[in-house]
Coordinates of C-alpha atoms in Angstrom, one line a residue:
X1 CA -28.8 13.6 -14.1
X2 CA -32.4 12.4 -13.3
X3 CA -31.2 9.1 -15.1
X4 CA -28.5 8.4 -13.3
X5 CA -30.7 8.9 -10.2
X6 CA -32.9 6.7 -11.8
X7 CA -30.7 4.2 -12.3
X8 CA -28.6 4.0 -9.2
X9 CA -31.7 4.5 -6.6
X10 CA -31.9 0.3 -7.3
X11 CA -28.1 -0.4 -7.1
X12 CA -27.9 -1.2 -10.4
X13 CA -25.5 1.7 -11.0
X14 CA -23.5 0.6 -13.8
X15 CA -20.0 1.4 -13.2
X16 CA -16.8 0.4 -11.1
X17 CA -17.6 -0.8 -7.4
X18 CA -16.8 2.2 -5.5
X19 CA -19.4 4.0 -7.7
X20 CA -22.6 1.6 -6.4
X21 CA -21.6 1.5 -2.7
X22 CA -20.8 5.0 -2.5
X23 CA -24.2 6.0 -4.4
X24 CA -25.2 3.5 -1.5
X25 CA -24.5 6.1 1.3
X26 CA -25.6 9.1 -0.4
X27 CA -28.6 7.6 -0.5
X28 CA -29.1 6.6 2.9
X29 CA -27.3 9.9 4.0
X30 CA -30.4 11.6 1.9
X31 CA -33.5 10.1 3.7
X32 CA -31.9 11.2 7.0
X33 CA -31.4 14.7 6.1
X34 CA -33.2 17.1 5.8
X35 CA -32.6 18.7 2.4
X36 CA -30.8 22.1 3.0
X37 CA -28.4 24.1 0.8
X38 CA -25.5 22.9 2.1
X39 CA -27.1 18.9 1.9
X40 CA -28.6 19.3 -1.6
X41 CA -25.0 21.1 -3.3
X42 CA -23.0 17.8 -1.5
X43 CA -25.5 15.6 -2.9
X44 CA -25.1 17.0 -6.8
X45 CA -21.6 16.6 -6.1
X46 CA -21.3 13.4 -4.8
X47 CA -23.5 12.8 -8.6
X48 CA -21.2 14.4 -10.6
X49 CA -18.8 12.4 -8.9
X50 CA -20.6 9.2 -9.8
X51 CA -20.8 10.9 -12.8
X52 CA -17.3 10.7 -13.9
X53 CA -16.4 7.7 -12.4
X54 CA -18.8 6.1 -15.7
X55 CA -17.7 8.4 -18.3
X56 CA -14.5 8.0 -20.1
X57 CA -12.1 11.3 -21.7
X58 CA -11.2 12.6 -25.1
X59 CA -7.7 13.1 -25.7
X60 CA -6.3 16.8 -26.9
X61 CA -6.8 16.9 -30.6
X62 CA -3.6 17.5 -31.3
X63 CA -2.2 14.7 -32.8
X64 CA 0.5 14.4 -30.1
X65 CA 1.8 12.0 -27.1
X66 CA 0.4 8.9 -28.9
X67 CA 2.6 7.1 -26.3
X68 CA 4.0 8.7 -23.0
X69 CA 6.7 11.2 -24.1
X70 CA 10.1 10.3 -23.4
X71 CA 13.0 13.2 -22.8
X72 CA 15.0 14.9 -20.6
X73 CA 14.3 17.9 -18.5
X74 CA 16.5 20.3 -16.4
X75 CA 15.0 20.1 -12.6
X76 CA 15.7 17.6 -10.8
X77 CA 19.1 17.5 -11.3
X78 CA 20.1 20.9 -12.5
X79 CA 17.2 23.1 -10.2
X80 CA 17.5 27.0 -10.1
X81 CA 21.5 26.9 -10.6
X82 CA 22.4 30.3 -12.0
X83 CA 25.9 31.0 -11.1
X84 CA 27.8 30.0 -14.1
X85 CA 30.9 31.2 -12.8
X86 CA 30.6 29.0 -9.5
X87 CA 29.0 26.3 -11.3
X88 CA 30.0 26.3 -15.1
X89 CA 28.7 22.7 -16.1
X90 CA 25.5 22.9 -13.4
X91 CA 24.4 26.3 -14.5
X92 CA 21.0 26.5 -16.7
X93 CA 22.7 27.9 -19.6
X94 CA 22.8 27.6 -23.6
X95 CA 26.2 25.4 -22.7
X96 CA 24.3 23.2 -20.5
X97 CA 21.4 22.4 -23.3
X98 CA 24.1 22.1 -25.9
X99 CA 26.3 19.8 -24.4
X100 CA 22.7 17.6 -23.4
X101 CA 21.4 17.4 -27.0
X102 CA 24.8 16.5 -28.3
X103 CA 25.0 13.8 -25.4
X104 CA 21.6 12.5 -25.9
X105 CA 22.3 11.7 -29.6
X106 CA 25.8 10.2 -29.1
X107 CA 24.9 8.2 -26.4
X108 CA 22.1 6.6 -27.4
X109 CA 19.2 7.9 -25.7
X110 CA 17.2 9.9 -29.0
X111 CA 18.0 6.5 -31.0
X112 CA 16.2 4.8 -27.6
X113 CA 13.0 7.0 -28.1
X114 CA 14.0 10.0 -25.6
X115 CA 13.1 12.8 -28.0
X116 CA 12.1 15.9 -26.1
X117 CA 15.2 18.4 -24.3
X118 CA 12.9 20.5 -21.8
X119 CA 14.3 23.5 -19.8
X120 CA 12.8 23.8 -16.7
X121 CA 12.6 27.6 -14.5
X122 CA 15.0 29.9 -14.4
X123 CA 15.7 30.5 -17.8
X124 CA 14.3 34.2 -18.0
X125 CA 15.4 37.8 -16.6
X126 CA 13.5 39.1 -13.8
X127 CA 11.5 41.5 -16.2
X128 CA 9.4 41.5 -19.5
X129 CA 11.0 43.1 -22.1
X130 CA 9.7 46.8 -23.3
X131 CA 7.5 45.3 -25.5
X132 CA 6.3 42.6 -22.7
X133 CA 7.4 39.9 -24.4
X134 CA 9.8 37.1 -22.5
X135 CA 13.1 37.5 -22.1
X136 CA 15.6 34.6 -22.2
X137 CA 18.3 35.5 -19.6
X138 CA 21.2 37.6 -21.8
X139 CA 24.1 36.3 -19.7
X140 CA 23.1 32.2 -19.7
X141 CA 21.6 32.6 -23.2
X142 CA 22.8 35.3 -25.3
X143 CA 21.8 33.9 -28.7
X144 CA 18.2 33.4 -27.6
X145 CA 16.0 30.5 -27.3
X146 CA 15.5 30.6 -31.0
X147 CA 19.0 29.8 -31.7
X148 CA 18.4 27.4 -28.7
X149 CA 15.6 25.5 -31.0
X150 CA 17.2 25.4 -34.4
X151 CA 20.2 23.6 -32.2
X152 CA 18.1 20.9 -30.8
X153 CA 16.0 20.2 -34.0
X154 CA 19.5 20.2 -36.2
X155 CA 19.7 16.8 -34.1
X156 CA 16.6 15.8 -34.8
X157 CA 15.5 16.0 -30.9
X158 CA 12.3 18.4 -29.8
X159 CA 12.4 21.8 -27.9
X160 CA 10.7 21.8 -24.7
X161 CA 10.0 24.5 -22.7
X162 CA 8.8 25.8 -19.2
X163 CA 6.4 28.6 -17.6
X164 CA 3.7 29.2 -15.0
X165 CA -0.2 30.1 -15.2
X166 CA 0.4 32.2 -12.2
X167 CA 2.1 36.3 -12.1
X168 CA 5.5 34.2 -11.4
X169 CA 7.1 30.6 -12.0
X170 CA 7.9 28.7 -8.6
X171 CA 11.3 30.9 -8.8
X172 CA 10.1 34.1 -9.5
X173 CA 10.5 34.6 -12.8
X174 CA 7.3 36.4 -14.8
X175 CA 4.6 33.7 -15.7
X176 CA 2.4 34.0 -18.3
X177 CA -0.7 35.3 -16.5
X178 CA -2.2 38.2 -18.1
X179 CA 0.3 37.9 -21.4
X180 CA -1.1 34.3 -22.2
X181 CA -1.7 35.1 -25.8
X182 CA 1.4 36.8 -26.6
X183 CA 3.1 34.3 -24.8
X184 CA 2.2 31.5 -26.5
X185 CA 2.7 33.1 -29.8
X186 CA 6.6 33.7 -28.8
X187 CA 6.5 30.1 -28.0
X188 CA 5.4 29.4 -31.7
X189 CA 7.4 31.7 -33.4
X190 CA 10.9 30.2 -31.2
X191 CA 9.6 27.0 -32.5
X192 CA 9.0 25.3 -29.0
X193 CA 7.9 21.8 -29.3
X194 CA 6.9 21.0 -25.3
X195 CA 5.1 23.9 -23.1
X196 CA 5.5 22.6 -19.3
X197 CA 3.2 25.0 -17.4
X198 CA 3.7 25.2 -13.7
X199 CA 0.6 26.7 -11.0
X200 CA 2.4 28.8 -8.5
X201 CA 1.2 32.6 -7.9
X202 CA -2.3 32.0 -9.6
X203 CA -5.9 31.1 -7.7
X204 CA -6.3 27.5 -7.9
X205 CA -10.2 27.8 -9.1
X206 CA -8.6 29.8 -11.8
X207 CA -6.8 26.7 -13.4
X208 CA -10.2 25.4 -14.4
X209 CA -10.9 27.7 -17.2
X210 CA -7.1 29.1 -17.4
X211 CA -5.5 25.5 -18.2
X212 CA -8.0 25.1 -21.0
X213 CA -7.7 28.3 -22.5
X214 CA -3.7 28.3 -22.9
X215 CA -4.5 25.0 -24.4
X216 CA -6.7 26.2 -27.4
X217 CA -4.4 29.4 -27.9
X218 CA -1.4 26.4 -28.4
X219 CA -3.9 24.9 -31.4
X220 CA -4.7 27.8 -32.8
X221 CA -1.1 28.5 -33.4
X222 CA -1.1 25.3 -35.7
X223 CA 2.7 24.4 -34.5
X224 CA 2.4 20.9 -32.8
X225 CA 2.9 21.3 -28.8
X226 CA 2.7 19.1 -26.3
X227 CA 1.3 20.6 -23.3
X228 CA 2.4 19.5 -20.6
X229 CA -0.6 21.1 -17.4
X230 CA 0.4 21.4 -13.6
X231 CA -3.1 22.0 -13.1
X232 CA -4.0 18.7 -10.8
X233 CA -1.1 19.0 -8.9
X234 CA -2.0 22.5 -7.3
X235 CA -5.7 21.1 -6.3
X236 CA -5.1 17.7 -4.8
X237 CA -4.5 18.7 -1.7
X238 CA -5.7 22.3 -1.4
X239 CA -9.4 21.1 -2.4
X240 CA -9.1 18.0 0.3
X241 CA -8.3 20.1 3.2
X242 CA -10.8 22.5 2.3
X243 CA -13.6 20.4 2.4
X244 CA -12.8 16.9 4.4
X245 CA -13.9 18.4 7.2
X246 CA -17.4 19.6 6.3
X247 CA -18.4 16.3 4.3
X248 CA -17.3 14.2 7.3
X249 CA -19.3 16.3 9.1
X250 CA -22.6 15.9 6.9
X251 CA -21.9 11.9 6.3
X252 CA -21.3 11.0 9.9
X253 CA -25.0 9.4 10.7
X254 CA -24.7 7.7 7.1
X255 CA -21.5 6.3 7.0
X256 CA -21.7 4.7 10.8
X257 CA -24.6 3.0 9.5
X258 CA -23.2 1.5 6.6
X259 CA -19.7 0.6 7.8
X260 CA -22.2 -1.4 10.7
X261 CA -24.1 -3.1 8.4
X262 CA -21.2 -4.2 6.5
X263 CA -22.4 -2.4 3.2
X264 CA -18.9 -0.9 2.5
X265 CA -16.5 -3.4 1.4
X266 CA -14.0 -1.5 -0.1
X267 CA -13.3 -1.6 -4.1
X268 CA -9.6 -1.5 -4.0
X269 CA -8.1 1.7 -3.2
X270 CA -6.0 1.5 0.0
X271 CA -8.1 4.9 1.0
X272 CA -11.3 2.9 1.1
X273 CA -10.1 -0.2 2.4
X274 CA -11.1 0.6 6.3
X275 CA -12.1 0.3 9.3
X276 CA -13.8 3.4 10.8
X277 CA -15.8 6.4 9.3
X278 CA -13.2 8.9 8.8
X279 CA -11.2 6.8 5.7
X280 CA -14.8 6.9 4.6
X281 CA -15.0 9.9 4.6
X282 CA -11.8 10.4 3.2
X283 CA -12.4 8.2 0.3
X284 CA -15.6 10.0 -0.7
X285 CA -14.2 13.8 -0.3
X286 CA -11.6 12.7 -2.6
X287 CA -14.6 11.8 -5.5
X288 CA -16.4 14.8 -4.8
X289 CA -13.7 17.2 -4.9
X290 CA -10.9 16.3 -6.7
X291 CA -9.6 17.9 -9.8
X292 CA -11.7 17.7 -12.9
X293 CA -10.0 14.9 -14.9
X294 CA -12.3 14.8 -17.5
X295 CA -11.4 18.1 -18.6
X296 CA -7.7 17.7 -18.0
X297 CA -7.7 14.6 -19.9
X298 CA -9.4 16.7 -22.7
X299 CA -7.0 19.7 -22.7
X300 CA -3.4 18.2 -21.6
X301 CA -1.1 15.7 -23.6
X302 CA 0.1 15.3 -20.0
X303 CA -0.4 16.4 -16.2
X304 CA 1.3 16.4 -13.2
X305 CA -0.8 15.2 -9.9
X306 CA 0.5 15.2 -6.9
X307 CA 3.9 16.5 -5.0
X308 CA 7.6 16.9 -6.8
X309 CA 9.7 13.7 -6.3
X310 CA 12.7 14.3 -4.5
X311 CA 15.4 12.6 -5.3
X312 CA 15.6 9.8 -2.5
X313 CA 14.1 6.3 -1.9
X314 CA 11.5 7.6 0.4
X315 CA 10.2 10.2 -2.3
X316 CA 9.9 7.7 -4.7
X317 CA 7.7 5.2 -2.2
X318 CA 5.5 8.6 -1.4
X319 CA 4.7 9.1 -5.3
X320 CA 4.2 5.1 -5.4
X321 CA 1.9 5.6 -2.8
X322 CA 0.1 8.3 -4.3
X323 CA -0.5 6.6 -7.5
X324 CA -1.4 3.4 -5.9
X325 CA -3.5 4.8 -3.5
X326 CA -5.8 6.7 -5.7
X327 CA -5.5 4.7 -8.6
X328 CA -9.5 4.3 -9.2
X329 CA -9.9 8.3 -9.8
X330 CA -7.2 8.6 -12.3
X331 CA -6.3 5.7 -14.1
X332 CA -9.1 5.3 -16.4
X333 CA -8.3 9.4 -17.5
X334 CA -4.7 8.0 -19.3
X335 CA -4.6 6.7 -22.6
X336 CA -3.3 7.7 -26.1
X337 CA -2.8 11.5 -26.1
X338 CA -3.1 12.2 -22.0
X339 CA -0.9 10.6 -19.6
X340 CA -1.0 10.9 -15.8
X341 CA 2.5 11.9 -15.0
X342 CA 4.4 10.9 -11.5
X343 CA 7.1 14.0 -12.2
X344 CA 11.0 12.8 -13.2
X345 CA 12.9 10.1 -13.2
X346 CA 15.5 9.9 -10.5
X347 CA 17.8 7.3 -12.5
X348 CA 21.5 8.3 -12.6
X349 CA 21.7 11.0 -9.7
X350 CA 22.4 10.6 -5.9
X351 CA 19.6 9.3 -3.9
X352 CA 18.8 5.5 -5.5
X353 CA 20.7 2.5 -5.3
X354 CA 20.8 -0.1 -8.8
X355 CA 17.8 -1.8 -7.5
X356 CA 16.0 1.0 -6.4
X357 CA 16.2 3.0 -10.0
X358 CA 14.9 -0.5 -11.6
X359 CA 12.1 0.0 -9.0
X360 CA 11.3 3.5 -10.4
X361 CA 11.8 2.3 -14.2
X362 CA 9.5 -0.8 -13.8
X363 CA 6.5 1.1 -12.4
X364 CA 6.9 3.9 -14.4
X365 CA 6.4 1.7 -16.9
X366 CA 3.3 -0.3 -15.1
X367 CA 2.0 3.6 -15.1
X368 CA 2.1 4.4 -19.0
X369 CA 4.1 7.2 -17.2
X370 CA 6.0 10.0 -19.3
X371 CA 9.9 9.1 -19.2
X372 CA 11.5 12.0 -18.4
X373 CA 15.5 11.7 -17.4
X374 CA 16.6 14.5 -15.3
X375 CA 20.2 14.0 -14.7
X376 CA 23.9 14.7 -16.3
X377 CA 23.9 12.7 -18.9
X378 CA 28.1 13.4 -19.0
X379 CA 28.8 12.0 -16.1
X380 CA 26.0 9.0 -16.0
X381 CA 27.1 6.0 -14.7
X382 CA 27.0 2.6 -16.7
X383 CA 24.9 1.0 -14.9
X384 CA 21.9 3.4 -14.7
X385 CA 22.0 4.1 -18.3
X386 CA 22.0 0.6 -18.8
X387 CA 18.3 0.8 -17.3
X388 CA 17.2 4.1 -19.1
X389 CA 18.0 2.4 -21.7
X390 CA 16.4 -1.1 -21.6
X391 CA 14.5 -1.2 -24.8
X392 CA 12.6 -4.2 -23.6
X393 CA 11.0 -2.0 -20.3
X394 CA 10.9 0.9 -22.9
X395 CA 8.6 -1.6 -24.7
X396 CA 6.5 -2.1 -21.8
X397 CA 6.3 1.9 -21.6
X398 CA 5.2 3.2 -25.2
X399 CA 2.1 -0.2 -25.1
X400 CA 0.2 1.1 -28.1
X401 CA -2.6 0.0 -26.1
X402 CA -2.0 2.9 -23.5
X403 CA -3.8 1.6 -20.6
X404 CA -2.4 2.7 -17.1
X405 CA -1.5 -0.3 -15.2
X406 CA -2.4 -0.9 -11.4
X407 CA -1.0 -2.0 -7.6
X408 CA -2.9 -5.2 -7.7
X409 CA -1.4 -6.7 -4.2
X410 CA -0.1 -4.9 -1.2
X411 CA 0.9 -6.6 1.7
X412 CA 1.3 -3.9 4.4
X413 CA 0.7 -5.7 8.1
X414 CA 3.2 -7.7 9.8
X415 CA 3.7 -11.5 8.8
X416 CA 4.4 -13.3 5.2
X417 CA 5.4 -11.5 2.3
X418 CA 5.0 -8.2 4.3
X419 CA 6.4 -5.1 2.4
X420 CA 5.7 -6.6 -1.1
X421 CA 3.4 -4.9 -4.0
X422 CA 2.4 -6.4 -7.4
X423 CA 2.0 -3.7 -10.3
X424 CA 0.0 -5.3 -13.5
X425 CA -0.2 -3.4 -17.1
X426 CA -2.4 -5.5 -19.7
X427 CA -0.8 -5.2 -23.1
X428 CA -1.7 -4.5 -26.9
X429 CA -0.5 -8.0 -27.6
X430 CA -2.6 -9.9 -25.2
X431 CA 0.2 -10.2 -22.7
X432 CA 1.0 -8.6 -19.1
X433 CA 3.5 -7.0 -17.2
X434 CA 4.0 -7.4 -14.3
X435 CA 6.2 -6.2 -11.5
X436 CA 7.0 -7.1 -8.0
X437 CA 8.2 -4.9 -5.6
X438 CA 10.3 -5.1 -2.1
X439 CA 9.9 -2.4 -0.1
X440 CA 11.7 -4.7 2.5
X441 CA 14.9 -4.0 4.3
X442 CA 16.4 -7.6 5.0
X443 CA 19.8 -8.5 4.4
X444 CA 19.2 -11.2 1.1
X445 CA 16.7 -11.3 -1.1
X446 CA 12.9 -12.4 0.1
X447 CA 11.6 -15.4 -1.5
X448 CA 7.7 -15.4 -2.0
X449 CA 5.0 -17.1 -4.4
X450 CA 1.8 -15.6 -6.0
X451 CA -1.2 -16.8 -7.4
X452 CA -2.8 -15.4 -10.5
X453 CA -5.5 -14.0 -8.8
X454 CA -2.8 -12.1 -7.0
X455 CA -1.8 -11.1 -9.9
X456 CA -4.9 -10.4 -11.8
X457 CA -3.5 -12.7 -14.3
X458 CA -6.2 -15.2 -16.1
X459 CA -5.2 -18.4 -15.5
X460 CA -3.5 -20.0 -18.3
X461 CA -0.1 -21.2 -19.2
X462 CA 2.2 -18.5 -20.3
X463 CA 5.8 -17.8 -21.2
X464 CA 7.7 -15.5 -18.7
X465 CA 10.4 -14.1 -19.9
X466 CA 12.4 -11.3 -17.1
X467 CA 12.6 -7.6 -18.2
X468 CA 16.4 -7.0 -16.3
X469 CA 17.8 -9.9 -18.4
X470 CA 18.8 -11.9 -14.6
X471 CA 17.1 -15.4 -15.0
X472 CA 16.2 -17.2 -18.4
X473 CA 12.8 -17.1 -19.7
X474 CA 10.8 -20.2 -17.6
X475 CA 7.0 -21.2 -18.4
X476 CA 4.3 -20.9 -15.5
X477 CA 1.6 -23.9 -16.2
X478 CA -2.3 -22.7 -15.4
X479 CA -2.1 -24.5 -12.2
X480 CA 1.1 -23.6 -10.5
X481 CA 1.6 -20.1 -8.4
X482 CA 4.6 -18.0 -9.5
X483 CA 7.4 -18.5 -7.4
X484 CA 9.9 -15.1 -7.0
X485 CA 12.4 -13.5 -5.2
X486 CA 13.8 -10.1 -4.7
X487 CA 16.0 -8.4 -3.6
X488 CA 15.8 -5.4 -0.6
X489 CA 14.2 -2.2 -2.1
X490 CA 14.5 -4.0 -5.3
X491 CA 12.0 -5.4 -8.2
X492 CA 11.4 -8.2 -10.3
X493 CA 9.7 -7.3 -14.0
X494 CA 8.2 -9.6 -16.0
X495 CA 6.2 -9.8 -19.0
X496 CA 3.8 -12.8 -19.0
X497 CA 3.1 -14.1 -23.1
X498 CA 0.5 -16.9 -23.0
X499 CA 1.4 -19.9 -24.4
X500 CA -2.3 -20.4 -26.3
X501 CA -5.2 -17.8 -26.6
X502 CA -7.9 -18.4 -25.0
X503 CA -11.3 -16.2 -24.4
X504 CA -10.8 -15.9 -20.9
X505 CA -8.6 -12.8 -20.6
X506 CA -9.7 -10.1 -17.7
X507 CA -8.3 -6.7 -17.2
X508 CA -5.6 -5.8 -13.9
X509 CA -8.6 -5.0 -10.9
X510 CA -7.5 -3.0 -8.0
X511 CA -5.3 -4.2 -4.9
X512 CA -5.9 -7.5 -3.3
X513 CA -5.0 -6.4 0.7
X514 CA -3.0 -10.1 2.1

């Protein structure tokens, strides 16, 4: 810790941006304060924050989720839907699972890379059995989730499975608090494959040594299982509310200063890209208390962050948001072995249009984001399995490389290309993709042109060839801006080859503001 000190007292912090002019105000906020308590536990924090904004993350040691796991889960579509006699094909059932796996193989999506089947809640009885172990509902899955595995494996597809850290699951079914050991060792002996584990009903400081511990007792078992950790998901939020208040409180003097003497610029993130204190504010609450990534990124193949999508247009903007927003904190944690994940895809039930499920596809893709189908694959419409199963976005999605791709333009204010984003993913290869979003309403498509700073692209001549398979592949020379146009709520994907290598080659930065 003294080093860091050290080092950063001269501004020479070595790290991303936001790290040196945040260390900045801390500093300043320190020689005006007097050094209570209260003062010196924000400043350690706002360190440790610093902290892990320089240090990179270990994956599980597992040996799994190389690339983001693809599959198919129950919620979305299917939810708590219990009444099989009202709801035959809906209900969560063994029928339902069956007639998934056989669908998933038939039609393409396990031969597309969609290995994992995952039921979500409501697959228990209300009670433990005698013996406390978990008890599969007898009515929806009288042969047991055993019988359950050796169906899905028979076709070569993986067993995924869900519970919750807490007493209950989000539906009230018993979690695995206070049973974790015995529960995880009926996970390994049904042959489970995937462990989704919800937070509801459980202390939220509990998840930082509760997450971890479920993780190691799924290694010791020495079956391979992904584990798939809620854990960031539940503290978002909850630790931002808590203490917003208070830090704006401590950093007012400091922050006024700096915003005045034009010290804070901004690094990217729409939260710190202001005008007043309290976005400040905001923006440095988030570093000091949100989750510990660092130790999620150690124990999770995978992690959920923020709010459930919904299955609507405006849902899906909100998660965008949300990932876009606070890309800094929790892009660097993804790579092989530990994906951030946005929840579901929404592809192929009610609420998106053609365009707006390529929307979803292309920056789940941009994301290195888990690509998990939630909908009835019996009655899926052409044209959205069509996009689930572009093997060319697909591609784009399982990068070897693994790096998390980033907003890199947002044009939010009134005027010329307003309601347009740019998401950028460098690839293993040496080449990008790239997608531009409409978030636009208008009547015909909107017409616009980038440069390649815009795009974080280095300037060179490349090769573009279009993801969606609408235009033919065209060439961009070094010198030219990239002309597009998109339709409303709609997205253009790209992947940019270069035509020559060159040493010049730069990594995707944060969002350029228009």
């Amino acid at each position: 810790m003294r080093e860091v000190v050290e080092i950063c007292v001269t501004r020479d912090c070595e790290g991303p941006p936001i790290a040196r002019e945040i260390w900045f105000i801390v500093t300043r906020f320190m020689q005006q304060k007097h050094e209570t308590g209260t003062t010196m536990s924000l400043r350690c924090g706002l360190l440790a924050a610093l902290m892990l904004l320089t240090s990179g993350a270990s994956a599980l040691d597992n040996g799994l989720a190389l690339t983001p796991p693809m599959g198919w889960l129950t919620w979305e579509r299917f939810r708590c839907i219990t009444d099989c006699e009202a709801y035959p094909d809906e209900c969560i059932s063994e029928n339902l699972i069956r007639r998934t796996a056989d669908l998933m193989v038939s039609e393409g999506y396990l031969e597309a890379g969609y290995e994992y089947l995952g039921i979500d809640d409501c697959w228990l009885e209300k009670k433990r059995g005698p013996d406390n172990r978990l008890v599969p509902d007898k009515k929806r899955f009288p042969n047991g989730m055993k019988a359950i595995a050796d169906y899905i494996h028979a076709r070569n597809l993986k067993f995924g499975l869900y519970e919750d850290f807490g007493n209950y699951t989000c539906a009230g079914y018993p979690g695995v608090l206070g049973y974790e050991q015995l529960d995880v060792t009926t996970f390994a002996e049904w042959e489970v494959d995937y462990i989704k584990l919800d937070g509801c009903n459980v202390d939220r400081y509990r998840m930082d040594e509760g997450y971890p511990d479920v993780g190691k007792m799924l290694n010791a078992t020495g079956r391979p299982i992904l584990y798939s950790c809620s854990w960031p998901a539940y503290q978002e939020d909850h630790m931002l509310r808590s203490h917003q208040r208070d830090a704006g409180f401590l950093l007012k003097d400091s922050i006024s200063d700096s915003v005045r003497e034009g010290r804070w610029r901004g690094s990217g993130s729409s939260e710190l890209l202001f005008t007043g204190q309290n976005t400040t504010a905001k923006a440095i609450t988030s570093l000091l208390y949100s989750p510990n990534y660092k130790s999620i990124a150690k124990h999770c193949n995978m992690w959920r962050n923020w709010n459930d999508i919904e299955d609507s247009w405006s849902s899906l903007l909100g998660v965008m948001d949300w990932f876009g927003n606070n890309q800094e904190r929790i892009a660097t944690f993804a790579g092989p072995g530990h994906w951030n994940d946005p929840d579901m895809l929404l592809i192929g039930n009610y609420g998106l249009t053609v365009d707006q499920a390529k929307v979803q596809m292309a920056v789940w893709a941009i994301l290195a984001a888990p690509l998990l189908i939630s909908a009835d694959l019996a009655t899926m419409r052409p044209e959205f399995k069509e996009i689930l199963l572009n093997h060319r976005v697909i591609a784009i999605n399982q990068d070897r490389l693994g790096k998390q791709g980033l907003r890199v333009f947002q044009k939010k204010d009134a005027g010329e290309r307003k309601g347009l984003e740019v998401w950028t993913r460098e690839l293993s290869d040496g080449s990008y993709a790239v997608a531009f979003v409409s978030r636009r309403d208008d009547g015909a498509g909107y017409a616009a042109k980038f440069t390649f700073e815009e795009m974080q692209l280095p300037s060179d001549d490349y090769l573009v060839e279009d993801l969606f398979d609408e235009v033919p592949e065209r060439k961009l020379n070094s010198d030219d801006e990239f002309p597009v146009r998109i339709n409303p709520s709609g997205v253009k994907f790209y992947k940019f080859y270069k035509l020559k290598q060159n040493d010049n080659k730069s990594p995707p930065q944060a969002d350029i503001v228009d």
